[in-house]
GROMACS .gro file of C-alpha atoms in nm:
model
  264
    1UNK     CA    1  -5.491  -2.849   3.982
    2UNK     CA    2  -5.765  -2.837   3.723
    3UNK     CA    3  -5.713  -2.884   3.330
    4UNK     CA    4  -5.965  -2.737   3.085
    5UNK     CA    5  -5.954  -2.812   2.721
    6UNK     CA    6  -6.067  -2.549   2.467
    7UNK     CA    7  -6.110  -2.602   2.109
    8UNK     CA    8  -6.022  -2.266   1.931
    9UNK     CA    9  -6.110  -2.273   1.556
   10UNK     CA   10  -5.959  -1.972   1.485
   11UNK     CA   11  -5.614  -2.036   1.634
   12UNK     CA   12  -5.403  -2.113   1.329
   13UNK     CA   13  -5.077  -1.921   1.377
   14UNK     CA   14  -4.845  -1.776   1.628
   15UNK     CA   15  -5.068  -1.458   1.613
   16UNK     CA   16  -5.339  -1.621   1.813
   17UNK     CA   17  -5.113  -1.813   2.065
   18UNK     CA   18  -4.945  -1.457   2.169
   19UNK     CA   19  -5.294  -1.320   2.179
   20UNK     CA   20  -5.412  -1.589   2.417
   21UNK     CA   21  -5.077  -1.588   2.621
   22UNK     CA   22  -5.108  -1.202   2.677
   23UNK     CA   23  -5.484  -1.233   2.745
   24UNK     CA   24  -5.439  -1.478   3.035
   25UNK     CA   25  -5.108  -1.358   3.198
   26UNK     CA   26  -5.272  -1.133   3.431
   27UNK     CA   27  -5.475  -1.457   3.574
   28UNK     CA   28  -5.255  -1.578   3.874
   29UNK     CA   29  -5.474  -1.901   3.877
   30UNK     CA   30  -5.345  -1.984   3.538
   31UNK     CA   31  -5.034  -2.194   3.584
   32UNK     CA   32  -4.940  -2.335   3.256
   33UNK     CA   33  -5.068  -2.331   2.892
   34UNK     CA   34  -5.026  -2.607   2.655
   35UNK     CA   35  -5.096  -2.528   2.281
   36UNK     CA   36  -5.176  -2.785   1.997
   37UNK     CA   37  -5.232  -2.553   1.706
   38UNK     CA   38  -5.259  -2.798   1.414
   39UNK     CA   39  -5.559  -2.938   1.598
   40UNK     CA   40  -5.696  -2.593   1.726
   41UNK     CA   41  -5.668  -2.721   2.104
   42UNK     CA   42  -5.557  -2.524   2.405
   43UNK     CA   43  -5.508  -2.693   2.759
   44UNK     CA   44  -5.519  -2.461   3.056
   45UNK     CA   45  -5.386  -2.574   3.387
   46UNK     CA   46  -5.552  -2.367   3.656
   47UNK     CA   47  -5.637  -2.379   4.038
   48UNK     CA   48  -5.962  -2.199   4.051
   49UNK     CA   49  -6.277  -2.231   3.852
   50UNK     CA   50  -6.263  -2.205   3.474
   51UNK     CA   51  -6.534  -1.935   3.418
   52UNK     CA   52  -6.322  -1.622   3.432
   53UNK     CA   53  -6.048  -1.797   3.203
   54UNK     CA   54  -6.329  -1.897   2.960
   55UNK     CA   55  -6.469  -1.530   2.961
   56UNK     CA   56  -6.130  -1.398   2.878
   57UNK     CA   57  -6.052  -1.637   2.607
   58UNK     CA   58  -6.414  -1.573   2.450
   59UNK     CA   59  -6.322  -1.185   2.447
   60UNK     CA   60  -6.074  -1.235   2.179
   61UNK     CA   61  -6.339  -1.375   1.944
   62UNK     CA   62  -6.166  -1.673   1.806
   63UNK     CA   63  -6.465  -1.887   1.810
   64UNK     CA   64  -6.384  -2.077   2.105
   65UNK     CA   65  -6.559  -2.357   2.308
   66UNK     CA   66  -6.487  -2.550   2.646
   67UNK     CA   67  -6.455  -2.901   2.589
   68UNK     CA   68  -6.398  -3.038   2.926
   69UNK     CA   69  -6.261  -2.963   3.283
   70UNK     CA   70  -6.070  -3.221   3.477
   71UNK     CA   71  -6.043  -3.182   3.845
   72UNK     CA   72  -5.733  -3.370   3.938
   73UNK     CA   73  -5.482  -3.305   3.666
   74UNK     CA   74  -5.110  -3.328   3.698
   75UNK     CA   75  -4.909  -3.027   3.591
   76UNK     CA   76  -4.659  -3.131   3.310
   77UNK     CA   77  -4.300  -3.043   3.340
   78UNK     CA   78  -4.201  -2.728   3.146
   79UNK     CA   79  -3.978  -2.825   2.836
   80UNK     CA   80  -3.610  -2.719   2.792
   81UNK     CA   81  -3.658  -2.479   2.522
   82UNK     CA   82  -3.294  -2.380   2.471
   83UNK     CA   83  -3.251  -2.557   2.138
   84UNK     CA   84  -3.585  -2.450   2.036
   85UNK     CA   85  -3.494  -2.091   2.086
   86UNK     CA   86  -3.169  -2.116   1.894
   87UNK     CA   87  -3.376  -2.261   1.600
   88UNK     CA   88  -3.617  -1.972   1.620
   89UNK     CA   89  -3.329  -1.735   1.622
   90UNK     CA   90  -3.195  -1.897   1.297
   91UNK     CA   91  -3.539  -1.893   1.131
   92UNK     CA   92  -3.580  -1.509   1.244
   93UNK     CA   93  -3.252  -1.448   1.079
   94UNK     CA   94  -3.341  -1.620   0.753
   95UNK     CA   95  -3.662  -1.447   0.718
   96UNK     CA   96  -3.541  -1.098   0.782
   97UNK     CA   97  -3.245  -1.146   0.570
   98UNK     CA   98  -3.478  -1.261   0.279
   99UNK     CA   99  -3.702  -0.943   0.366
  100UNK     CA  100  -3.401  -0.721   0.295
  101UNK     CA  101  -3.290  -0.918  -0.007
  102UNK     CA  102  -3.646  -0.933  -0.158
  103UNK     CA  103  -3.729  -0.578  -0.098
  104UNK     CA  104  -3.434  -0.451  -0.263
  105UNK     CA  105  -3.424  -0.666  -0.573
  106UNK     CA  106  -3.816  -0.612  -0.604
  107UNK     CA  107  -3.750  -0.244  -0.631
  108UNK     CA  108  -3.462  -0.315  -0.884
  109UNK     CA  109  -3.658  -0.552  -1.110
  110UNK     CA  110  -3.976  -0.374  -1.078
  111UNK     CA  111  -4.147  -0.676  -0.946
  112UNK     CA  112  -4.457  -0.629  -0.698
  113UNK     CA  113  -4.448  -0.995  -0.621
  114UNK     CA  114  -4.108  -0.990  -0.493
  115UNK     CA  115  -4.184  -0.678  -0.282
  116UNK     CA  116  -4.498  -0.840  -0.142
  117UNK     CA  117  -4.321  -1.170  -0.049
  118UNK     CA  118  -4.030  -0.966   0.121
  119UNK     CA  119  -4.340  -0.817   0.327
  120UNK     CA  120  -4.460  -1.161   0.418
  121UNK     CA  121  -4.107  -1.262   0.534
  122UNK     CA  122  -4.120  -0.932   0.750
  123UNK     CA  123  -4.454  -1.038   0.891
  124UNK     CA  124  -4.328  -1.382   1.012
  125UNK     CA  125  -4.009  -1.203   1.128
  126UNK     CA  126  -4.217  -0.977   1.344
  127UNK     CA  127  -4.412  -1.264   1.507
  128UNK     CA  128  -4.087  -1.459   1.570
  129UNK     CA  129  -3.952  -1.167   1.726
  130UNK     CA  130  -4.239  -1.097   1.961
  131UNK     CA  131  -4.225  -1.441   2.077
  132UNK     CA  132  -3.864  -1.430   2.156
  133UNK     CA  133  -3.835  -1.076   2.296
  134UNK     CA  134  -4.162  -1.056   2.480
  135UNK     CA  135  -4.051  -1.338   2.727
  136UNK     CA  136  -4.036  -1.193   3.076
  137UNK     CA  137  -4.134  -0.842   2.975
  138UNK     CA  138  -4.404  -0.646   3.127
  139UNK     CA  139  -4.754  -0.654   2.987
  140UNK     CA  140  -4.753  -0.297   2.880
  141UNK     CA  141  -4.428  -0.326   2.698
  142UNK     CA  142  -4.556  -0.646   2.514
  143UNK     CA  143  -4.874  -0.446   2.382
  144UNK     CA  144  -4.645  -0.148   2.276
  145UNK     CA  145  -4.419  -0.353   2.072
  146UNK     CA  146  -4.705  -0.539   1.916
  147UNK     CA  147  -4.895  -0.210   1.840
  148UNK     CA  148  -4.583  -0.046   1.666
  149UNK     CA  149  -4.520  -0.364   1.489
  150UNK     CA  150  -4.875  -0.406   1.342
  151UNK     CA  151  -4.910  -0.066   1.249
  152UNK     CA  152  -4.573  -0.056   1.070
  153UNK     CA  153  -4.673  -0.360   0.881
  154UNK     CA  154  -5.006  -0.250   0.781
  155UNK     CA  155  -4.859   0.072   0.651
  156UNK     CA  156  -4.629  -0.126   0.425
  157UNK     CA  157  -4.912  -0.331   0.304
  158UNK     CA  158  -5.108  -0.017   0.214
  159UNK     CA  159  -4.830   0.134   0.024
  160UNK     CA  160  -4.791  -0.187  -0.156
  161UNK     CA  161  -5.169  -0.208  -0.246
  162UNK     CA  162  -5.156   0.143  -0.367
  163UNK     CA  163  -4.842   0.073  -0.592
  164UNK     CA  164  -5.019  -0.230  -0.727
  165UNK     CA  165  -5.335  -0.017  -0.815
  166UNK     CA  166  -5.105   0.262  -0.972
  167UNK     CA  167  -4.944   0.022  -1.193
  168UNK     CA  168  -5.262  -0.158  -1.281
  169UNK     CA  169  -5.417   0.177  -1.397
  170UNK     CA  170  -5.116   0.323  -1.562
  171UNK     CA  171  -4.837   0.219  -1.806
  172UNK     CA  172  -4.562   0.038  -1.617
  173UNK     CA  173  -4.271  -0.153  -1.713
  174UNK     CA  174  -4.288  -0.518  -1.734
  175UNK     CA  175  -4.112  -0.670  -1.445
  176UNK     CA  176  -3.771  -0.864  -1.491
  177UNK     CA  177  -3.874  -1.210  -1.459
  178UNK     CA  178  -3.515  -1.344  -1.414
  179UNK     CA  179  -3.492  -1.164  -1.097
  180UNK     CA  180  -3.826  -1.282  -0.995
  181UNK     CA  181  -3.739  -1.644  -1.048
  182UNK     CA  182  -3.390  -1.660  -0.912
  183UNK     CA  183  -3.473  -1.439  -0.589
  184UNK     CA  184  -3.781  -1.625  -0.527
  185UNK     CA  185  -3.601  -1.991  -0.573
  186UNK     CA  186  -3.340  -1.844  -0.302
  187UNK     CA  187  -3.600  -1.758  -0.066
  188UNK     CA  188  -3.775  -2.097  -0.154
  189UNK     CA  189  -3.433  -2.274  -0.015
  190UNK     CA  190  -3.413  -2.035   0.263
  191UNK     CA  191  -3.763  -2.136   0.378
  192UNK     CA  192  -3.684  -2.510   0.325
  193UNK     CA  193  -3.388  -2.475   0.523
  194UNK     CA  194  -3.603  -2.313   0.796
  195UNK     CA  195  -3.865  -2.588   0.793
  196UNK     CA  196  -3.604  -2.852   0.794
  197UNK     CA  197  -3.440  -2.689   1.120
  198UNK     CA  198  -3.762  -2.663   1.267
  199UNK     CA  199  -3.859  -3.022   1.192
  200UNK     CA  200  -3.506  -3.140   1.318
  201UNK     CA  201  -3.610  -3.065   1.683
  202UNK     CA  202  -3.907  -3.276   1.669
  203UNK     CA  203  -4.097  -3.073   1.918
  204UNK     CA  204  -4.456  -3.086   1.988
  205UNK     CA  205  -4.435  -2.741   2.142
  206UNK     CA  206  -4.704  -2.497   2.007
  207UNK     CA  207  -4.475  -2.214   1.896
  208UNK     CA  208  -4.252  -2.485   1.707
  209UNK     CA  209  -4.559  -2.633   1.528
  210UNK     CA  210  -4.684  -2.302   1.458
  211UNK     CA  211  -4.349  -2.188   1.308
  212UNK     CA  212  -4.358  -2.514   1.086
  213UNK     CA  213  -4.717  -2.388   0.956
  214UNK     CA  214  -4.613  -2.045   0.895
  215UNK     CA  215  -4.278  -2.149   0.710
  216UNK     CA  216  -4.508  -2.408   0.492
  217UNK     CA  217  -4.720  -2.118   0.389
  218UNK     CA  218  -4.410  -1.913   0.285
  219UNK     CA  219  -4.324  -2.194   0.057
  220UNK     CA  220  -4.643  -2.166  -0.106
  221UNK     CA  221  -4.595  -1.796  -0.166
  222UNK     CA  222  -4.259  -1.841  -0.297
  223UNK     CA  223  -4.390  -2.109  -0.540
  224UNK     CA  224  -4.641  -1.844  -0.626
  225UNK     CA  225  -4.392  -1.578  -0.710
  226UNK     CA  226  -4.197  -1.824  -0.914
  227UNK     CA  227  -4.512  -1.921  -1.105
  228UNK     CA  228  -4.572  -1.543  -1.157
  229UNK     CA  229  -4.242  -1.502  -1.314
  230UNK     CA  230  -4.275  -1.767  -1.550
  231UNK     CA  231  -4.596  -1.626  -1.667
  232UNK     CA  232  -4.452  -1.279  -1.705
  233UNK     CA  233  -4.177  -1.446  -1.944
  234UNK     CA  234  -4.440  -1.656  -2.162
  235UNK     CA  235  -4.708  -1.368  -2.167
  236UNK     CA  236  -4.470  -1.077  -2.185
  237UNK     CA  237  -4.708  -0.914  -1.945
  238UNK     CA  238  -4.692  -0.737  -1.604
  239UNK     CA  239  -5.015  -0.875  -1.499
  240UNK     CA  240  -4.914  -1.197  -1.338
  241UNK     CA  241  -4.682  -1.006  -1.113
  242UNK     CA  242  -4.953  -0.760  -1.009
  243UNK     CA  243  -5.188  -1.034  -0.934
  244UNK     CA  244  -4.950  -1.225  -0.711
  245UNK     CA  245  -4.837  -0.902  -0.542
  246UNK     CA  246  -5.184  -0.822  -0.458
  247UNK     CA  247  -5.278  -1.171  -0.313
  248UNK     CA  248  -4.962  -1.179  -0.079
  249UNK     CA  249  -5.031  -0.796   0.016
  250UNK     CA  250  -5.372  -0.933   0.143
  251UNK     CA  251  -5.196  -1.188   0.351
  252UNK     CA  252  -4.975  -0.934   0.492
  253UNK     CA  253  -5.256  -0.709   0.584
  254UNK     CA  254  -5.430  -0.999   0.765
  255UNK     CA  255  -5.117  -1.088   0.961
  256UNK     CA  256  -5.095  -0.688   1.053
  257UNK     CA  257  -5.449  -0.713   1.198
  258UNK     CA  258  -5.356  -1.030   1.397
  259UNK     CA  259  -5.060  -0.833   1.525
  260UNK     CA  260  -5.251  -0.536   1.632
  261UNK     CA  261  -5.510  -0.762   1.823
  262UNK     CA  262  -5.219  -0.839   2.046
  263UNK     CA  263  -5.220  -0.497   2.156
  264UNK     CA  264  -5.569  -0.489   2.270
   0.00000   0.00000   0.00000
């Protein structure tokens, strides 16, 4: 058994992990993958030479480099992921619930910040769902699900951008800052609970580490929406809400592109 270690500098969330897993799935010589997303490191356990594996990873254009290859490596035991799956189901449920809540209240309160934050929650839900539902599925099915999800998310992001521009260049109502602050605080609490659940597992598995990174980013976004709500109150202006909405829509679009890369 051989172990090849790669440093992949653009691997910073579950999307890249899924891209690599799907890319290497057809290679029978690959026996196990071990991801360390915070350190941008991938360990591949394989039985043949690493050349084909390295070429396949390089095709993803994630800025990879091969660190080293050990010739007599021991295949680690696969971890029991029952508890991890249960936690991910909870996190998925929290994210999707707040997608619905923030989307609904965003339209009611006329807040693009809440709407954009809801799509950020949806983006996370899609990645978690792909990780959970794709296990054991055929490659063609995985790619089809990724493509549909990516285009759907991209379409929503484009609609969001167009609405931000429309409100920017036309007269529109100032959003209800009370709704912005209250709902964003609730979403913040939901993400803090999610992060607590993820950290409770104390897992070094890649998908759990990636989930913690994603949820931490969501907490920052929630804080941005809360700040925008406070600025709307003090400035009596729609501009802070439109600004945070545009920024978050950019993150949603970036996530959609990453998901679409899974379908290639």
